[in-house]
Amino acid sequence: MSVSCKYLMFGVYCLVSLPLFSQSYYLELNLNNPGGGNIFAIQKPQFEVLNVIEKAANDNKIKGLILNIGSISRGREYLWELRKALVQFKASGKKICVFICYADLDVYTLASIADRIVMDELGNLNILGYSTGRGYAKQALDKLGIGVRELRYLEYKSAAEMYTRDTMSEADRRQYNDYLDDIFNLTRNTLTGARGWTIDEFNTILNREFFFSAKNALSRKLVDSVGRKDAVLETVREMEGEEKIQYALYGDLSSSLTGSEIIYTPPKAGGLFKRPPIIAVVNAYGQTDMTRGMAALELSKTIRSLADNRRVRAIVIRMDSPGGSAEAADYLDETVRYAKQKKPVVVSMGSMAASGGYWASMNASHIMATPYTITGSIGVIASWFYDNGLNSKLGLNIETIRRGDHSDLMNGILVPYRNLTDLEEERYKGLILDLYGSFTEKVAAGRNMELDKVEAFAQGRILSGTRALEAGLIDSIGSFSDALHTARQLAEIPEKTSISYRVYPEPKFLDRILERIPLASVLFKNRGNEAADTASFIAELLLPDADIRYRMERNGQILPILPLEFTLK
């Protein structure tokens, strides 16, 4: 290729990749839920949004930012990560205007980073605090004729309580109260610092006022102005002291406030003739299961392949899992240990990475969590569902002929036809405590801790990210963006070197659609085991709760798992 041709190509590249070449802009970051319910609309990847904020902070052409979150719906750990990135953006000396419409405590906490908050004139603000709740199905199962035996020998491992109790155990109440204290205190301190409130003012807003229309919020000085597009644009003009402002957009155009057709893109790695180093981002979402959830078999193949790829300098695993199968969790843990021998492996914990989710994370080069992450829950549990009148109600009966005192243990229609004997439970207890011992020993080895120190925070106890750091179960508190920077540092990639971030596994188009269609899990089932599928399908009709179905499919299995029905509001 001639020299002149190379210069021509370089010039074209600059024009394409630098659309904001000559002017200054306010960036609208539109993070509303995409597509208005359109199943083909896909949310922007989290790390891409964080990278855009970082790029804008260092971009001299970006004067400030409009954060459009009128209809955002994301977890509080994501909102915390977003706010942390915006703190860094403001540190660059640039201003932020936030637009809200329907906001709860977490969305308002994010909005509090703003220099000015604009609220939709018909919006509302609900500052209600935090609560945790558990459902209890014992009486419902009794009426159906399904008995449940909780095989629990660890103080805080409460994953089967919803089937065997009507109320919360003291251990459960204690661990959830600790978690609520941690995240509530953090949110309160963030808001009082950002808005200049005293604790008494915060408590009044929370406990006496709590519901706010736009007019109420304005008079209470919770927001700075009321309106929509015009109010936002006028606020920006006032903030900048300029009449004419140019805008660029990242996000959905149809719900944009500015309507700008100048698209702001994530930072691009390398250049026309460069092959930049790669940091691989691996999404590990869902239950630790060999073929479902995070699909440990395929995920392990992906991670091993990345470990063997010379261009991949580090691996960042985004872990968001309540646990599940011990086999799958250990399979992933083994893979992480293999990869770590070749390059840094950083785990970034999302909303939860507990029990089996922690098991799969514990040997990473560096473990990072948000303060709101639910983690820990080092423990295992099993439950035994059996016929306690169900078949009689359905007009079914079973007879068995056996060789061996326990050969009929698994016999039954839908569920085993009998309860465990005392001897069978005693044998189960030994298996459960053996697996628990293996779990704690692996944690001690992986985290280089004394076994008694692990035990002090084990027994199935859930921890906030903050408390997990104090316990030594993680290495730092930080966001997804922080995890990417840590991976860069551990891989010894210079700060000025551009990096290519690649996401694995790449979601298939059909999977993206199915995950947004109700009942997709029922209509597109794995038909590998027809008998199990038939029982599962009938269970879905009788027991619509997904947690119960999951436990019944794994009846008697010893699981490192959280309550799947755990809800936090």
XYZ file of C-alpha atoms in Angstrom:
569
model
C 0.000 0.000 0.000
C 1.400 3.428 -0.971
C 2.145 6.107 1.624
C -0.479 8.472 0.139
C -3.142 5.751 0.299
C -2.327 5.144 3.959
C -2.707 8.865 4.740
C -6.026 8.937 2.884
C -7.349 5.981 4.860
C -6.162 7.561 8.103
C -8.013 10.774 7.245
C -11.242 8.873 6.542
C -10.831 7.017 9.838
C -10.474 10.299 11.759
C -13.614 11.739 10.168
C -15.637 8.643 11.026
C -14.350 8.123 14.551
C -14.197 11.793 15.650
C -17.627 13.287 14.831
C -17.269 15.896 17.586
C -14.086 17.273 16.090
C -14.660 21.010 16.229
C -17.414 21.831 18.749
C -18.253 21.446 22.428
C -21.298 19.467 23.510
C -23.456 18.481 26.428
C -23.837 14.710 26.439
C -27.298 13.258 27.034
C -26.894 9.836 28.648
C -30.304 8.261 28.053
C -30.628 5.202 30.288
C -34.377 4.720 30.090
C -35.628 1.198 29.547
C -35.352 0.737 25.783
C -38.002 0.194 23.217
C -41.199 0.849 25.153
C -41.729 -2.882 25.682
C -40.371 -3.858 22.258
C -38.882 -7.326 22.770
C -36.249 -6.638 20.116
C -34.838 -3.655 22.051
C -31.779 -4.612 24.084
C -30.358 -2.661 27.015
C -26.883 -1.227 26.650
C -24.173 -3.398 28.266
C -23.267 -2.122 31.697
C -19.534 -1.805 31.154
C -20.179 0.109 27.921
C -22.208 2.739 29.807
C -19.469 3.086 32.429
C -16.829 3.396 29.708
C -18.857 6.119 27.972
C -18.980 8.129 31.231
C -15.228 7.716 31.702
C -14.570 8.729 28.098
C -16.800 11.813 28.467
C -15.015 12.843 31.674
C -11.711 12.937 29.796
C -13.151 14.394 26.575
C -12.477 18.135 26.257
C -15.357 18.435 23.781
C -17.879 17.332 26.445
C -18.844 20.261 28.707
C -21.366 18.476 30.889
C -23.929 15.698 31.073
C -27.702 15.249 31.089
C -28.623 11.995 32.815
C -32.033 10.930 31.488
C -33.441 8.322 33.893
C -37.136 9.091 33.673
C -38.033 5.390 33.456
C -34.908 3.513 34.484
C -35.389 0.126 36.123
C -32.150 -1.444 37.342
C -30.788 -3.015 40.512
C -29.393 -0.850 43.278
C -25.895 -2.269 42.806
C -25.977 -1.049 39.178
C -27.232 2.388 40.258
C -24.440 2.577 42.841
C -21.842 1.739 40.168
C -23.343 4.364 37.889
C -23.257 7.009 40.629
C -19.637 6.168 41.414
C -18.703 6.748 37.765
C -20.566 10.077 37.817
C -18.660 11.158 40.933
C -15.481 10.779 38.876
C -17.109 12.680 36.008
C -17.884 15.621 38.307
C -14.331 15.512 39.640
C -13.212 16.560 36.165
C -14.974 19.898 36.755
C -18.034 19.188 34.600
C -21.677 19.583 35.620
C -24.580 17.146 35.664
C -28.313 17.698 35.199
C -30.548 14.721 36.026
C -34.094 14.181 34.756
C -36.384 11.889 36.774
C -40.040 10.958 36.497
C -40.925 7.985 38.702
C -38.200 7.566 41.293
C -37.722 5.437 44.384
C -35.058 5.770 47.070
C -32.346 4.147 44.947
C -33.053 6.168 41.796
C -33.200 9.366 43.865
C -29.869 8.465 45.480
C -28.386 8.195 41.997
C -30.008 11.521 41.016
C -28.492 13.208 44.074
C -25.131 13.355 42.290
C -26.582 16.117 40.081
C -25.915 19.833 40.231
C -29.592 20.207 39.291
C -32.488 17.706 39.382
C -35.449 18.216 37.055
C -38.629 16.214 37.715
C -41.429 15.488 35.271
C -44.478 17.583 36.164
C -46.638 14.426 36.463
C -43.982 12.288 38.098
C -43.790 11.095 41.670
C -41.065 10.367 44.173
C -41.361 7.586 46.750
C -38.791 7.593 49.539
C -39.900 4.543 51.499
C -36.697 2.977 52.800
C -35.720 -0.683 52.518
C -37.467 -3.858 53.571
C -36.793 -7.512 53.067
C -39.484 -10.157 52.852
C -39.824 -13.915 52.607
C -42.829 -15.945 51.630
C -43.775 -19.081 53.547
C -45.527 -21.946 51.781
C -45.821 -24.553 54.561
C -49.598 -24.275 54.914
C -50.110 -24.304 51.143
C -47.978 -27.432 50.812
C -49.862 -29.027 53.706
C -53.140 -28.395 51.878
C -51.712 -29.897 48.677
C -50.529 -32.916 50.614
C -46.783 -32.308 50.156
C -44.555 -32.770 53.185
C -41.118 -31.182 53.524
C -38.250 -32.103 55.794
C -35.575 -29.439 56.229
C -32.093 -30.957 56.346
C -30.423 -27.990 57.983
C -27.424 -28.195 60.293
C -25.930 -24.713 59.791
C -27.255 -21.752 61.766
C -27.867 -19.249 58.943
C -28.480 -21.573 55.985
C -32.174 -20.819 55.638
C -32.892 -21.686 52.006
C -35.574 -24.260 52.931
C -37.364 -22.233 55.617
C -40.158 -21.124 53.319
C -41.376 -24.739 53.074
C -41.064 -25.744 56.731
C -42.013 -22.607 58.683
C -44.696 -19.937 58.806
C -42.439 -17.237 60.256
C -38.818 -16.112 60.010
C -36.266 -17.882 62.203
C -34.202 -15.797 64.589
C -31.023 -16.543 62.646
C -32.654 -15.403 59.405
C -34.012 -12.273 61.064
C -30.559 -11.495 62.451
C -28.656 -11.850 59.163
C -31.209 -9.877 57.123
C -31.283 -7.118 59.749
C -27.486 -6.859 59.539
C -27.665 -6.613 55.751
C -30.425 -3.985 55.859
C -28.455 -1.931 58.386
C -25.424 -1.920 56.098
C -27.174 -0.799 52.933
C -29.633 1.567 54.631
C -26.859 3.397 56.484
C -24.870 3.741 53.272
C -27.838 5.181 51.359
C -28.736 7.554 54.205
C -25.158 8.822 54.478
C -24.946 9.300 50.706
C -28.156 11.340 50.595
C -27.477 13.472 53.650
C -24.038 14.303 52.272
C -25.283 15.068 48.756
C -28.338 17.140 49.718
C -26.971 18.740 52.882
C -29.632 17.211 55.143
C -29.281 16.454 58.816
C -30.187 12.982 60.050
C -33.385 14.433 61.547
C -34.343 15.945 58.183
C -33.710 12.631 56.465
C -35.823 10.783 59.031
C -38.684 13.275 58.589
C -38.638 12.860 54.806
C -38.461 9.076 55.143
C -40.928 8.436 57.955
C -43.450 11.297 57.795
C -43.568 12.579 54.214
C -42.276 9.736 51.942
C -44.708 10.291 48.967
C -44.053 13.369 46.814
C -45.711 14.753 43.732
C -43.513 16.919 41.519
C -45.002 20.040 43.145
C -44.370 18.644 46.654
C -40.824 17.630 45.781
C -40.077 21.106 44.434
C -41.493 22.920 47.467
C -39.556 20.536 49.744
C -36.390 21.272 47.698
C -35.898 17.616 46.850
C -35.688 18.685 43.196
C -34.649 21.956 41.606
C -37.259 22.407 38.878
C -40.326 20.751 37.356
C -41.055 20.122 33.704
C -39.923 18.042 30.767
C -37.682 18.689 27.766
C -37.926 22.483 27.870
C -37.227 22.570 31.610
C -34.164 20.339 31.207
C -32.728 22.401 28.340
C -33.408 25.652 30.205
C -31.688 24.250 33.306
C -28.616 23.376 31.246
C -28.523 26.894 29.785
C -28.713 28.363 33.297
C -25.962 26.041 34.543
C -23.648 27.023 31.692
C -24.690 30.666 31.425
C -25.071 30.250 27.670
C -28.097 30.614 25.418
C -27.092 28.089 22.770
C -25.910 24.606 23.724
C -24.952 21.785 21.341
C -25.925 18.225 22.324
C -24.723 14.710 21.646
C -26.594 11.525 22.565
C -25.782 8.116 23.944
C -28.826 5.856 24.160
C -32.306 5.590 22.653
C -33.280 8.424 20.293
C -37.060 7.897 20.573
C -37.107 8.729 24.323
C -34.349 11.348 24.135
C -34.813 14.767 25.738
C -32.498 16.562 23.321
C -33.372 14.700 20.130
C -29.752 15.001 19.062
C -28.742 12.949 16.058
C -25.062 13.314 16.931
C -24.296 9.917 18.427
C -21.642 9.631 21.118
C -19.946 6.250 20.945
C -18.003 4.187 23.470
C -14.221 4.533 23.313
C -12.668 2.537 20.477
C -9.521 0.528 21.038
C -6.467 0.685 18.821
C -6.529 2.250 15.402
C -6.452 1.438 11.776
C -3.246 -0.617 11.947
C -3.193 -1.728 15.595
C -4.291 -4.887 17.382
C -4.817 -3.736 20.981
C -4.612 -6.101 23.944
C -7.923 -7.638 24.996
C -9.579 -7.744 28.401
C -12.311 -10.377 28.236
C -15.556 -9.686 30.110
C -17.309 -12.939 31.010
C -20.929 -12.830 32.195
C -21.699 -15.536 34.772
C -25.395 -15.018 35.484
C -27.936 -17.305 37.134
C -27.781 -20.502 39.128
C -24.567 -22.487 39.320
C -25.799 -25.324 37.149
C -23.948 -27.466 34.621
C -26.341 -26.856 31.711
C -28.817 -24.195 32.873
C -28.417 -20.842 34.601
C -24.825 -19.862 33.953
C -24.277 -23.236 32.183
C -20.976 -24.167 33.824
C -19.933 -26.671 31.154
C -19.989 -24.156 28.310
C -18.841 -21.251 30.474
C -15.791 -23.200 31.637
C -14.861 -23.978 28.034
C -15.104 -20.269 27.228
C -12.919 -19.212 30.166
C -10.283 -21.886 29.421
C -10.181 -20.785 25.793
C -9.666 -17.169 26.871
C -6.945 -18.237 29.288
C -5.085 -19.900 26.401
C -5.523 -16.903 24.064
C -2.326 -14.816 23.997
C -4.087 -11.589 23.004
C -6.325 -11.796 26.063
C -4.313 -10.174 28.837
C -6.875 -10.472 31.654
C -10.337 -11.868 32.368
C -13.063 -10.043 34.288
C -15.952 -12.249 35.407
C -19.200 -10.483 36.257
C -20.679 -12.858 38.826
C -24.390 -12.608 39.620
C -25.575 -15.857 41.163
C -27.507 -17.212 44.169
C -25.695 -20.547 43.890
C -27.217 -23.909 43.053
C -25.235 -27.036 42.253
C -22.016 -27.658 44.221
C -20.619 -29.629 41.292
C -21.145 -26.715 38.888
C -19.732 -24.188 41.374
C -16.618 -26.302 41.904
C -16.285 -26.880 38.162
C -16.146 -23.119 37.648
C -13.802 -22.672 40.607
C -11.408 -25.191 39.056
C -11.580 -23.275 35.771
C -10.827 -19.972 37.500
C -7.781 -21.534 39.161
C -6.593 -22.813 35.764
C -7.046 -19.393 34.138
C -5.370 -17.571 37.035
C -2.140 -19.497 36.416
C -1.931 -17.859 32.985
C -3.325 -14.339 33.498
C -5.175 -12.193 36.053
C -8.782 -13.172 36.734
C -10.870 -10.492 38.451
C -14.372 -11.187 39.753
C -16.829 -8.286 39.865
C -19.836 -9.237 42.008
C -23.233 -7.879 40.975
C -26.454 -7.965 42.976
C -25.540 -11.302 44.539
C -22.665 -13.747 44.396
C -23.413 -15.953 47.350
C -23.245 -19.597 48.361
C -22.408 -21.418 45.098
C -21.885 -17.987 43.514
C -19.181 -17.261 46.099
C -17.754 -20.770 45.685
C -17.230 -20.091 41.965
C -15.519 -16.746 42.768
C -13.274 -17.464 45.715
C -10.036 -18.275 43.862
C -9.935 -15.232 41.591
C -6.831 -13.034 41.532
C -8.969 -10.209 42.916
C -12.587 -10.203 44.127
C -14.521 -6.935 44.071
C -18.108 -6.270 45.197
C -20.408 -3.292 45.576
C -21.548 -2.351 49.100
C -25.033 -3.577 48.117
C -23.906 -7.010 46.900
C -25.265 -10.027 48.762
C -22.373 -12.438 49.183
C -20.971 -15.004 51.583
C -23.596 -17.602 52.564
C -20.839 -20.184 52.884
C -22.883 -23.274 53.587
C -25.011 -26.042 52.100
C -28.501 -27.388 52.708
C -30.921 -30.025 51.456
C -34.655 -30.474 51.674
C -36.837 -33.543 51.258
C -40.250 -33.205 49.602
C -42.505 -36.230 50.022
C -46.100 -37.383 49.627
C -48.123 -36.311 52.637
C -51.542 -36.910 51.065
C -50.963 -35.486 47.559
C -51.472 -38.726 45.647
C -54.585 -39.548 47.682
C -56.060 -36.168 46.725
C -55.284 -36.895 43.059
C -56.630 -40.449 43.230
C -53.197 -42.006 42.719
C -51.557 -44.906 44.529
C -48.184 -46.629 44.504
C -46.967 -50.037 45.651
C -43.333 -51.106 45.778
C -41.364 -54.343 45.879
C -37.825 -53.856 47.108
C -34.449 -55.402 47.659
C -32.512 -53.322 50.163
C -33.924 -51.435 53.116
C -33.667 -48.029 51.396
C -34.168 -48.966 47.717
C -37.609 -47.328 47.644
C -36.334 -43.955 48.884
C -36.830 -42.200 45.562
C -40.013 -44.019 44.505
C -43.144 -41.980 44.011
C -45.412 -40.072 41.668
C -44.427 -36.398 41.411
C -42.621 -36.670 44.786
C -41.256 -39.617 46.818
C -44.079 -41.518 48.457
C -42.536 -41.476 51.941
C -40.546 -39.378 54.379
C -36.975 -40.091 55.389
C -36.320 -42.482 58.230
C -34.172 -41.329 61.149
C -31.272 -43.421 59.873
C -31.586 -41.910 56.388
C -31.576 -38.406 57.801
C -28.531 -39.231 59.917
C -26.693 -40.363 56.776
C -27.775 -37.169 55.021
C -26.426 -35.114 57.905
C -23.004 -36.698 57.447
C -23.009 -35.903 53.713
C -24.086 -32.311 54.311
C -21.466 -31.636 56.979
C -18.774 -33.298 54.839
C -19.612 -31.005 51.889
C -19.738 -28.000 54.206
C -16.291 -28.926 55.510
C -14.974 -29.099 51.942
C -16.532 -25.696 51.183
C -14.942 -23.950 54.185
C -11.565 -25.609 53.568
C -11.607 -24.446 49.955
C -12.455 -20.908 51.075
C -9.615 -20.952 53.616
C -7.153 -22.128 50.974
C -8.405 -19.781 48.267
C -8.474 -16.709 50.502
C -5.338 -17.667 52.496
C -7.279 -17.540 55.771
C -7.323 -19.626 58.917
C -10.220 -22.076 58.986
C -11.618 -20.670 62.239
C -11.709 -17.188 60.685
C -13.749 -18.549 57.776
C -16.051 -20.336 60.191
C -16.734 -17.070 62.029
C -18.484 -15.745 58.902
C -19.787 -19.033 57.534
C -22.678 -21.278 58.657
C -24.592 -19.976 55.614
C -24.572 -16.331 56.754
C -25.219 -13.707 54.068
C -23.045 -10.590 54.090
C -23.147 -7.216 52.413
C -20.153 -6.325 50.291
C -18.955 -4.023 53.082
C -19.108 -6.761 55.708
C -17.517 -9.296 53.340
C -14.532 -6.963 52.958
C -14.171 -6.724 56.731
C -14.322 -10.534 56.906
C -11.587 -10.941 54.274
C -13.868 -12.754 51.836
C -13.316 -10.133 49.117
C -10.434 -7.812 48.265
C -12.098 -4.452 47.657
C -15.300 -2.475 47.235
C -15.717 -1.200 43.713
C -17.735 -1.016 40.527
C -17.544 -2.949 37.289
C -15.415 -0.114 35.927
C -13.047 -0.451 38.904
C -12.754 -4.177 38.172
C -11.692 -3.403 34.597
C -9.032 -0.974 35.883
C -7.804 -3.549 38.410
C -7.520 -6.125 35.620
C -5.474 -3.645 33.582
C -3.135 -3.018 36.526
C -2.677 -6.716 37.312
C -1.959 -7.385 33.631
C 0.574 -4.510 33.683
C -1.003 -2.762 30.700
C 0.143 0.904 30.635
C -2.586 3.495 31.212
C -2.026 5.121 27.824
C -2.412 1.826 25.958
C -5.888 1.398 24.492
C -7.704 -1.841 25.284
C -10.317 -3.864 23.446
C -13.085 -5.145 25.748
C -14.880 -8.230 24.461
C -17.936 -9.788 26.084
C -18.444 -13.542 26.458
C -20.529 -15.555 25.968
C -22.085 -13.536 23.180
C -25.895 -13.709 23.637
C -27.664 -15.430 20.779
C -30.385 -13.435 19.060
C -33.098 -16.001 19.907
C -32.013 -16.073 23.565
C -32.343 -12.284 23.733
C -35.914 -12.543 22.531
C -36.907 -15.541 24.668
C -35.609 -14.000 27.894
C -38.138 -11.181 27.424
C -41.134 -13.423 26.630
C -43.225 -14.693 29.573
C -43.505 -18.503 29.784
C -40.521 -18.960 27.455
C -38.999 -21.306 30.040
C -42.134 -23.460 29.899
C -42.574 -23.511 26.124
C -38.921 -24.128 25.240
C -37.920 -26.818 27.732
C -34.944 -29.137 27.553
C -36.415 -32.499 26.593
C -33.404 -34.576 27.560
C -35.304 -36.428 30.338
C -38.962 -36.954 29.463
C -39.962 -38.324 32.871
C -38.384 -35.429 34.740
C -39.889 -32.966 32.259
C -43.361 -34.428 32.736
C -43.088 -34.186 36.519
C -41.712 -30.660 36.198
C -44.534 -29.618 33.869
C -47.183 -30.943 36.268
C -45.367 -29.216 39.125
C -45.552 -25.968 37.169
C -49.318 -26.325 36.980
C -49.702 -27.176 40.672
C -46.865 -24.992 42.013
C -46.379 -21.751 40.074
C -43.538 -20.594 42.340
C -40.229 -21.154 40.506
C -38.273 -21.780 43.707
C -40.444 -24.715 44.770
C -40.186 -26.275 41.318
C -36.402 -25.884 41.341
C -36.115 -27.543 44.755
C -38.470 -30.370 43.821
C -36.471 -31.100 40.675
C -33.414 -31.399 42.953
C -35.182 -33.165 45.789
C -32.664 -34.414 48.346
C -29.672 -32.839 46.600
C -27.217 -30.971 48.809
C -27.010 -27.432 47.466
C -24.915 -24.333 48.176
C -27.802 -21.979 47.454
C -29.686 -18.899 48.625
C -33.473 -18.762 48.848
C -34.334 -18.179 45.175
C -37.470 -16.302 46.208
C -35.422 -13.786 48.213
C -36.847 -10.328 47.572
C -35.457 -7.004 48.717
C -37.390 -3.772 48.158
